[in-house]
GROMACS .gro file of N, CA and C in nm:
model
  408
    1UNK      N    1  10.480  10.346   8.067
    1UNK     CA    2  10.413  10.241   7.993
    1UNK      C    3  10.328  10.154   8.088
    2UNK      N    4  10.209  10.157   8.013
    2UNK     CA    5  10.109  10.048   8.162
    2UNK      C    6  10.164   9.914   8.126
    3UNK      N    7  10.172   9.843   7.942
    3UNK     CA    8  10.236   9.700   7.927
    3UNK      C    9  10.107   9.613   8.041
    4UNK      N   10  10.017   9.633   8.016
    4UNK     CA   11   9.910   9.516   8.052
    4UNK      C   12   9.861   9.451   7.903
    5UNK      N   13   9.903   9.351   7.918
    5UNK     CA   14   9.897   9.300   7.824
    5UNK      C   15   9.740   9.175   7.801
    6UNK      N   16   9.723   9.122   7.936
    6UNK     CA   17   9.588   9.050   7.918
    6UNK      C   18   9.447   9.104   8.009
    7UNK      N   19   9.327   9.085   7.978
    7UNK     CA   20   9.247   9.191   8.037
    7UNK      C   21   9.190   9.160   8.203
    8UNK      N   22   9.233   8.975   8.237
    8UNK     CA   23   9.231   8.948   8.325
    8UNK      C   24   9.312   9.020   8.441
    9UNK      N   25   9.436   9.072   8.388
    9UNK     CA   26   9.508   9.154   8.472
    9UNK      C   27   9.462   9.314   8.496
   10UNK      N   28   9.401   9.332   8.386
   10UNK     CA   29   9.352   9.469   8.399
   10UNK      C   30   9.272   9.480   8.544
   11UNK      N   31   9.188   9.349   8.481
   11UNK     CA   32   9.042   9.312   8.597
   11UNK      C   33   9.085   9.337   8.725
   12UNK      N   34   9.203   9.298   8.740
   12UNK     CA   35   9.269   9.267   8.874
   12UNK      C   36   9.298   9.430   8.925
   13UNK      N   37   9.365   9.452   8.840
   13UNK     CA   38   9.410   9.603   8.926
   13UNK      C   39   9.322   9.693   8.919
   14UNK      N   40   9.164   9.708   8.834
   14UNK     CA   41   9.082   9.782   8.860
   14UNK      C   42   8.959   9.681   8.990
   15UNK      N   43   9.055   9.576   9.027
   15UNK     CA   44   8.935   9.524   9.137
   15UNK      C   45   8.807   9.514   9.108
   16UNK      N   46   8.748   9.419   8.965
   16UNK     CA   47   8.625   9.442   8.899
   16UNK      C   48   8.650   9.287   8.880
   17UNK      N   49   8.565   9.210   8.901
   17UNK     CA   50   8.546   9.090   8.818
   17UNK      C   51   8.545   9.115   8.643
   18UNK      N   52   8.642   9.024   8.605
   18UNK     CA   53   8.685   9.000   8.434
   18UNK      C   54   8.492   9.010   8.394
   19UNK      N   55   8.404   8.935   8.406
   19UNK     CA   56   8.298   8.927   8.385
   19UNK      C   57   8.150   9.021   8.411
   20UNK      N   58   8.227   9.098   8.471
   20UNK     CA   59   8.154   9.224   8.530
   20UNK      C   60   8.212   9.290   8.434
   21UNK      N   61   8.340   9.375   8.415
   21UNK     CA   62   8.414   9.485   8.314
   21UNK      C   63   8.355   9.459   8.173
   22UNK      N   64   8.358   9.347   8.133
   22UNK     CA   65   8.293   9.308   8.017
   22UNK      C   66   8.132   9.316   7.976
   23UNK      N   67   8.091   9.368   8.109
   23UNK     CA   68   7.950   9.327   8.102
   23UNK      C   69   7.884   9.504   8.097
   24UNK      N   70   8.031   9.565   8.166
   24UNK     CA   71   7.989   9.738   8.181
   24UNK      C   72   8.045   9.774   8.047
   25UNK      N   73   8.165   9.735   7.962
   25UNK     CA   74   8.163   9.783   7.841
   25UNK      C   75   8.103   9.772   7.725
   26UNK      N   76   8.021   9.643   7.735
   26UNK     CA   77   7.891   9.623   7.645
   26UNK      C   78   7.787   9.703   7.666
   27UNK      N   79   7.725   9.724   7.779
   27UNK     CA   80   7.639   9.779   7.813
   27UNK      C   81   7.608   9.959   7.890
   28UNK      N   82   7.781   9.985   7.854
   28UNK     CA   83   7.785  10.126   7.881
   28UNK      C   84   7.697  10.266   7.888
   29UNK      N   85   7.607  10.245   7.781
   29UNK     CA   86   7.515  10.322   7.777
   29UNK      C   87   7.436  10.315   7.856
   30UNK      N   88   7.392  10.240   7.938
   30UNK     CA   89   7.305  10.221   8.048
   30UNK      C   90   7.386  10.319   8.211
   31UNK      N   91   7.455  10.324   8.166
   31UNK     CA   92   7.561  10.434   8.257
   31UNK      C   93   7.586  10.559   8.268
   32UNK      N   94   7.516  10.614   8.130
   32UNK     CA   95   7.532  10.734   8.089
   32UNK      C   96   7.406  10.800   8.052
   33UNK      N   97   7.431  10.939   8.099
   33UNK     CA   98   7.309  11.002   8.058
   33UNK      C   99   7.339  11.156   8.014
   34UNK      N  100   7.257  11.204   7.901
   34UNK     CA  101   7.267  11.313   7.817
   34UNK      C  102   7.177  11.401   7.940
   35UNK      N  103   7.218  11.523   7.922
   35UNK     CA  104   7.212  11.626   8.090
   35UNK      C  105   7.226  11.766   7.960
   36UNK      N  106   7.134  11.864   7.961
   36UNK     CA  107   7.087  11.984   7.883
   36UNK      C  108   7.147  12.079   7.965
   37UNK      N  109   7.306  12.159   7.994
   37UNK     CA  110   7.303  12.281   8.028
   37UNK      C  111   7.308  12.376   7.951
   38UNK      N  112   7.222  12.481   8.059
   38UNK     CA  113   7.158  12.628   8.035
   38UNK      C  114   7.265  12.730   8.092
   39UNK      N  115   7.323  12.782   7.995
   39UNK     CA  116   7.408  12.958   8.078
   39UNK      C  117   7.309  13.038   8.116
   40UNK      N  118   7.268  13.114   8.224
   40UNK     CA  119   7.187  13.220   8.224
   40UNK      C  120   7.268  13.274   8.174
   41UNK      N  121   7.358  13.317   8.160
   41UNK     CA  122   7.426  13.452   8.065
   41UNK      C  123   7.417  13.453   7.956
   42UNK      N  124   7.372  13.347   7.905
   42UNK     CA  125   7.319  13.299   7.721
   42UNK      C  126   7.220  13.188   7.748
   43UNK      N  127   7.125  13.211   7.752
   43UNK     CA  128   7.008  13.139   7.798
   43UNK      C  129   6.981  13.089   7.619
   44UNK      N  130   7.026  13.127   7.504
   44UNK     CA  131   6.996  13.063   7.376
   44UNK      C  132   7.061  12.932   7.377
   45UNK      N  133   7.194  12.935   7.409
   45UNK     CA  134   7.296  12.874   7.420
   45UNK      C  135   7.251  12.732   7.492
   46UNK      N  136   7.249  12.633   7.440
   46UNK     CA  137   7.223  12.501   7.531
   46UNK      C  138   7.349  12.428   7.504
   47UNK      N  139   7.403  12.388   7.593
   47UNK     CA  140   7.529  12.296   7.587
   47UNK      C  141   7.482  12.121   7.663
   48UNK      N  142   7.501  12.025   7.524
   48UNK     CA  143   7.469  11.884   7.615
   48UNK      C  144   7.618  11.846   7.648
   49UNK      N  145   7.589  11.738   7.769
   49UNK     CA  146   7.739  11.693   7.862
   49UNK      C  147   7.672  11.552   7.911
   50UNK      N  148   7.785  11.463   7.912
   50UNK     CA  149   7.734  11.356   7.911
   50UNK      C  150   7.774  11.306   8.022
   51UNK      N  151   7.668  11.241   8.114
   51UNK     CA  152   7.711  11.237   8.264
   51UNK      C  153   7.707  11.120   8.311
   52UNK      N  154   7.852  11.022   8.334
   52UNK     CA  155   7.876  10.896   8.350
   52UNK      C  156   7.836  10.865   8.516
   53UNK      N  157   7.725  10.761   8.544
   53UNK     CA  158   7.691  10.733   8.660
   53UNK      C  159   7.770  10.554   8.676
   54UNK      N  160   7.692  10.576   8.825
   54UNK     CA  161   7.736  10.394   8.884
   54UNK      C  162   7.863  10.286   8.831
   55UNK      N  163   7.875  10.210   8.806
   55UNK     CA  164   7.950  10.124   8.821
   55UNK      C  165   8.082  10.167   8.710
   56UNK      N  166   8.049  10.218   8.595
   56UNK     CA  167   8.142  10.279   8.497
   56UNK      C  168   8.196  10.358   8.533
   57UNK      N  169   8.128  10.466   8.618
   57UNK     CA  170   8.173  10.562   8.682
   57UNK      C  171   8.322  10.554   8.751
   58UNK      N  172   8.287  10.428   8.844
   58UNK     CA  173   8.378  10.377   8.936
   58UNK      C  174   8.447  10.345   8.836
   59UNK      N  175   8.434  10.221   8.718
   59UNK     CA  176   8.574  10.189   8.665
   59UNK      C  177   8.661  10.312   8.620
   60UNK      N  178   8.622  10.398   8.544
   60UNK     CA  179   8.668  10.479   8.512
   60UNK      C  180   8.799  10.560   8.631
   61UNK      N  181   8.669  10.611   8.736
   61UNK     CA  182   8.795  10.649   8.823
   61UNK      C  183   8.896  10.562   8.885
   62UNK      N  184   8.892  10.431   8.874
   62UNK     CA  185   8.959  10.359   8.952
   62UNK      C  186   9.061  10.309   8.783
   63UNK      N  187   9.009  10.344   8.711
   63UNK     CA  188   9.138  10.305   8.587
   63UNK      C  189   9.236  10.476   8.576
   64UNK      N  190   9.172  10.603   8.631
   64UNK     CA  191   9.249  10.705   8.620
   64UNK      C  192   9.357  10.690   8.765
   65UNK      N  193   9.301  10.642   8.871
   65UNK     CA  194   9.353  10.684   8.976
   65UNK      C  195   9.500  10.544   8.976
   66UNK      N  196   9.418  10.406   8.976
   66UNK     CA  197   9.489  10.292   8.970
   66UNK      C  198   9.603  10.243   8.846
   67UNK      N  199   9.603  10.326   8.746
   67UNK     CA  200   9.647  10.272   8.621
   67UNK      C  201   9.736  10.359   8.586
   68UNK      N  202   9.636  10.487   8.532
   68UNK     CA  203   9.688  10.568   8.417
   68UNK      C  204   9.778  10.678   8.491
   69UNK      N  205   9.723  10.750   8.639
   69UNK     CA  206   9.833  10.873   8.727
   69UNK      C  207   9.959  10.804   8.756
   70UNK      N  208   9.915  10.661   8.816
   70UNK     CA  209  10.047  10.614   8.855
   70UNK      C  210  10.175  10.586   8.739
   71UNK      N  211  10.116  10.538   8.655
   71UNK     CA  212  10.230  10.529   8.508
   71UNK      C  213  10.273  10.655   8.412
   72UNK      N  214  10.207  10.719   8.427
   72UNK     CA  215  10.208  10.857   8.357
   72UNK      C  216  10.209  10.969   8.405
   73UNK      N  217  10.333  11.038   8.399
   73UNK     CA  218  10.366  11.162   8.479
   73UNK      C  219  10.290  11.300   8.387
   74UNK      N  220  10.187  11.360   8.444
   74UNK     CA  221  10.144  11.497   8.384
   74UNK      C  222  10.233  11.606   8.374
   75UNK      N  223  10.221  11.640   8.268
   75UNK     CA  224  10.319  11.780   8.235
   75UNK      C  225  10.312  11.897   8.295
   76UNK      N  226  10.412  11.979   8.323
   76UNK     CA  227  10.390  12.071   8.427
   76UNK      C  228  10.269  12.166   8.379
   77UNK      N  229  10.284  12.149   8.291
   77UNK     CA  230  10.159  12.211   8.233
   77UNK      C  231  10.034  12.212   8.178
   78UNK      N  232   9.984  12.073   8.264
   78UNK     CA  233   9.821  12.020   8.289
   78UNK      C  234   9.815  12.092   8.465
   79UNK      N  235   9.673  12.166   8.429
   79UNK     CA  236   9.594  12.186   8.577
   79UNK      C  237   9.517  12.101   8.548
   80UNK      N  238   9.441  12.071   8.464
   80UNK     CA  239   9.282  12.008   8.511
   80UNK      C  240   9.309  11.881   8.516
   81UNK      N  241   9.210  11.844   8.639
   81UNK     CA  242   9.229  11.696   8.659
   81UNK      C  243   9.385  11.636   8.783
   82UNK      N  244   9.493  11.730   8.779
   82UNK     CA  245   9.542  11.712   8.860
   82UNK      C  246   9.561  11.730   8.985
   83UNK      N  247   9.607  11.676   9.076
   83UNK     CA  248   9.561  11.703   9.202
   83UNK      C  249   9.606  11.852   9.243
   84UNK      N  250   9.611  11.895   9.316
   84UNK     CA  251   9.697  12.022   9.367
   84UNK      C  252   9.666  12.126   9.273
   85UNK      N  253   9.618  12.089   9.152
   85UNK     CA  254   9.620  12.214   9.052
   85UNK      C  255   9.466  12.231   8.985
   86UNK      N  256   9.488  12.378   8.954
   86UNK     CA  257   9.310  12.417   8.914
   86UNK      C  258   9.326  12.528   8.838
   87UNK      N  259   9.154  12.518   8.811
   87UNK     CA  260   9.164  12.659   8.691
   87UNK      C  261   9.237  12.775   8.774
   88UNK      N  262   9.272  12.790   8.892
   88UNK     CA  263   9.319  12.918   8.973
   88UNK      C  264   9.500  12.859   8.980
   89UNK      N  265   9.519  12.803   8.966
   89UNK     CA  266   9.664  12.792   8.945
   89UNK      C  267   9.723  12.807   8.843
   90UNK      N  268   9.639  12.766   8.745
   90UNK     CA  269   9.634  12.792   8.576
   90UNK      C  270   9.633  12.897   8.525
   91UNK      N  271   9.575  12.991   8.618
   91UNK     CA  272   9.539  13.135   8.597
   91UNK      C  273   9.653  13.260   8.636
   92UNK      N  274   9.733  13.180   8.771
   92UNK     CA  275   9.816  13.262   8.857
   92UNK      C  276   9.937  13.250   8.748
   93UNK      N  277   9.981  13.170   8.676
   93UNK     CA  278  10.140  13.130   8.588
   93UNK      C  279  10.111  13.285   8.514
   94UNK      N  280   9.980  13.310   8.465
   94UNK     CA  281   9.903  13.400   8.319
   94UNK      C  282   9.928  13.589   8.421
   95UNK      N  283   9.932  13.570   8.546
   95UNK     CA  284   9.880  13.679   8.602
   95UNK      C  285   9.941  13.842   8.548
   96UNK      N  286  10.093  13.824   8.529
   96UNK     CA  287  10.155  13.900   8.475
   96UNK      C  288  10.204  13.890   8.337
   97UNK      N  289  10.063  13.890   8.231
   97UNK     CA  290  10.081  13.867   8.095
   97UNK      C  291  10.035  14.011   8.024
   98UNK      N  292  10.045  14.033   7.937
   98UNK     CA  293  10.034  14.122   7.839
   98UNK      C  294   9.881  14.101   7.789
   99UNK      N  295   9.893  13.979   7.724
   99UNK     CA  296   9.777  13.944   7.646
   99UNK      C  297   9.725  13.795   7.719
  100UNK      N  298   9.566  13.791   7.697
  100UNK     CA  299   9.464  13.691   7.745
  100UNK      C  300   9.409  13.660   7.655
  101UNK      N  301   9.384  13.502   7.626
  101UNK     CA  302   9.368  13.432   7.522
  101UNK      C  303   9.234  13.351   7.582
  102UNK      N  304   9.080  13.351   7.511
  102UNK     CA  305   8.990  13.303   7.584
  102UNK      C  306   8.960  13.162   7.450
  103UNK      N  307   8.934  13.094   7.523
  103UNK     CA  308   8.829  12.968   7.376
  103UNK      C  309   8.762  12.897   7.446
  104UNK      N  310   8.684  12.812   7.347
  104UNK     CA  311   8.593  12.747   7.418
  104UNK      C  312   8.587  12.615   7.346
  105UNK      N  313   8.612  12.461   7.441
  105UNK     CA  314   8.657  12.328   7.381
  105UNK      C  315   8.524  12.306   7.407
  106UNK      N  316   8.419  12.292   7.398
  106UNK     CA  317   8.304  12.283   7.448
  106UNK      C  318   8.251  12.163   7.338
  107UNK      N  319   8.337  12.138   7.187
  107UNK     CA  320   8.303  12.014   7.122
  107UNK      C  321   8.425  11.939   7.114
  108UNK      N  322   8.554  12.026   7.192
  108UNK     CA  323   8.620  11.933   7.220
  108UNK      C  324   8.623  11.771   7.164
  109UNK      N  325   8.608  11.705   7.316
  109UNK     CA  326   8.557  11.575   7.336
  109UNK      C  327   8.443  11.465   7.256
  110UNK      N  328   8.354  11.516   7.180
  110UNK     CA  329   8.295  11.449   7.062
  110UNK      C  330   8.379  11.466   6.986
  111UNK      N  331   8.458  11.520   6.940
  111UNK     CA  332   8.561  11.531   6.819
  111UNK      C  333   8.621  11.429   6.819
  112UNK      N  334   8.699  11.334   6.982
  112UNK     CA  335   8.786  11.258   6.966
  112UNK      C  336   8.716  11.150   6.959
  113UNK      N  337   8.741  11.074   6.835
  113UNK     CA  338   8.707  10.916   6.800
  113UNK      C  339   8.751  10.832   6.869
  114UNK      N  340   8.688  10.731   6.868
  114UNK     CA  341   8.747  10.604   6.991
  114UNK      C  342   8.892  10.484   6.920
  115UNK      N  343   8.906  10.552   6.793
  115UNK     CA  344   9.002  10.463   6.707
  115UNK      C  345   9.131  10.594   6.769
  116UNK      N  346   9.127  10.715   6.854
  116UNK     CA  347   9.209  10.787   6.879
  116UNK      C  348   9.292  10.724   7.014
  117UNK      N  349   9.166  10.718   7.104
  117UNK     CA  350   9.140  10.641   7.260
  117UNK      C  351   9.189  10.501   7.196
  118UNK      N  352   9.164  10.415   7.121
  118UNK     CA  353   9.227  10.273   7.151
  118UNK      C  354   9.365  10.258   7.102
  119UNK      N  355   9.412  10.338   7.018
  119UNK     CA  356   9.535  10.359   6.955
  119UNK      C  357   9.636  10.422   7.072
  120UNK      N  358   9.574  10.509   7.189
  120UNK     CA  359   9.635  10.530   7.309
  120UNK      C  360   9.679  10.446   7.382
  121UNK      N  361   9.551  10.347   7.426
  121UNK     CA  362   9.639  10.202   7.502
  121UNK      C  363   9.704  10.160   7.410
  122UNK      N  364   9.695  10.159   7.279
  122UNK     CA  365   9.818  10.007   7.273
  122UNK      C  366   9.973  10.119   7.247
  123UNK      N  367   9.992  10.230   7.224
  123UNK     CA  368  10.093  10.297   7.254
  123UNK      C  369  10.183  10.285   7.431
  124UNK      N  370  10.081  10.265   7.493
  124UNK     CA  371  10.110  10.264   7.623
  124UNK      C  372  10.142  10.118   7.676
  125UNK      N  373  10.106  10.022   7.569
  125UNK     CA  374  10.188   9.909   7.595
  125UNK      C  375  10.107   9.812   7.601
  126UNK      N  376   9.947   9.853   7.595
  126UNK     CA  377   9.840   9.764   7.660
  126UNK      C  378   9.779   9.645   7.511
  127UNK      N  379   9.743   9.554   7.519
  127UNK     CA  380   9.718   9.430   7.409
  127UNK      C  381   9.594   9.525   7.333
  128UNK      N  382   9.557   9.429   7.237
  128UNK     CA  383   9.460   9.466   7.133
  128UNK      C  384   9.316   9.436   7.247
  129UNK      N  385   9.327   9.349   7.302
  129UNK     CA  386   9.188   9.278   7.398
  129UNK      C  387   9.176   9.402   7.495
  130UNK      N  388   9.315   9.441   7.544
  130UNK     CA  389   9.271   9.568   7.706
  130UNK      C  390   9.283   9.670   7.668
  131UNK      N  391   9.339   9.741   7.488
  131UNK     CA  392   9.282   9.860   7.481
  131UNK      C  393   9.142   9.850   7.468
  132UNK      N  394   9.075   9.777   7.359
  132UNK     CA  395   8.915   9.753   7.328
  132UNK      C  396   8.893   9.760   7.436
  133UNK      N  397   8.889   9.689   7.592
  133UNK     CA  398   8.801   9.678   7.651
  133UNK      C  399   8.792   9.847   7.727
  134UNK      N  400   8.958   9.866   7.716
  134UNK     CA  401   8.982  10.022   7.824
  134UNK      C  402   8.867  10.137   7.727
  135UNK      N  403   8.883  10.150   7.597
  135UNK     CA  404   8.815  10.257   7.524
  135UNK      C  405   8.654  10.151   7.520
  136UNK      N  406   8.582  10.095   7.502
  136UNK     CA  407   8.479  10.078   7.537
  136UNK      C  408   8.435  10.130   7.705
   0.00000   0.00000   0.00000
């Protein structure tokens, strides 16, 4: 459970001025930019990905690294994103399988609504003020 309950404290442990965090979740979009990839192996195929720069950037990693790894233990069975583990470790558990199962989450992530993401912090303990500000 993170249990941050006011956003001044958040401020604190992501090392961001309260007035700055507020100023990158209003203005988030200025952070982000829509990026067109091309498969040559399906050159029809265009996939958009949305590519978080500068200062959001940082909050972000500094709310995964500072906040959310330390309170929340990953299941043995997340590779991505964890340290030590990758699509090749993910792959080695599969090596002596029968059957291979391929998909593609590729709309994934637009699927999940931000009433999904703010309903996460306050499960995790966090106020109505520091989920809004965490999912903005």
């Amino acid at each position: 459970m993170l249990n941050i309950r006011q956003t001044k404290h958040l401020a604190s442990r992501l090392r961001f001025p309260l007035e700055e965090l507020n100023d990158i979740a209003i203005n988030a979009s200025r952070y982000c930019e829509e990026l067109q990839l091309l498969d040559p192996t399906k050159p029809s195929r265009i996939r958009t990905v949305l590519n978080v720069t500068g200062k959001l950037r940082t909050v972000q990693c500094r709310l995964l690294k500072q906040v959310l790894l330390p309170a929340l233990q990953p299941s043995e069975y997340s590779h991505g994103g964890i340290q030590g583990r990758s699509i090749k470790t993910n792959a080695e558990v599969h090596l002596e399988s029968t059957y291979a199962l391929t998909s593609d989450i590729s709309n994934f992530y637009p699927s999940i609504h931000n009433r999904r993401v703010y309903k996460f912090f306050m499960i995790l303990g966090c106020s109505p003020d520091v989920s809004r500000l965490c999912t903005k």
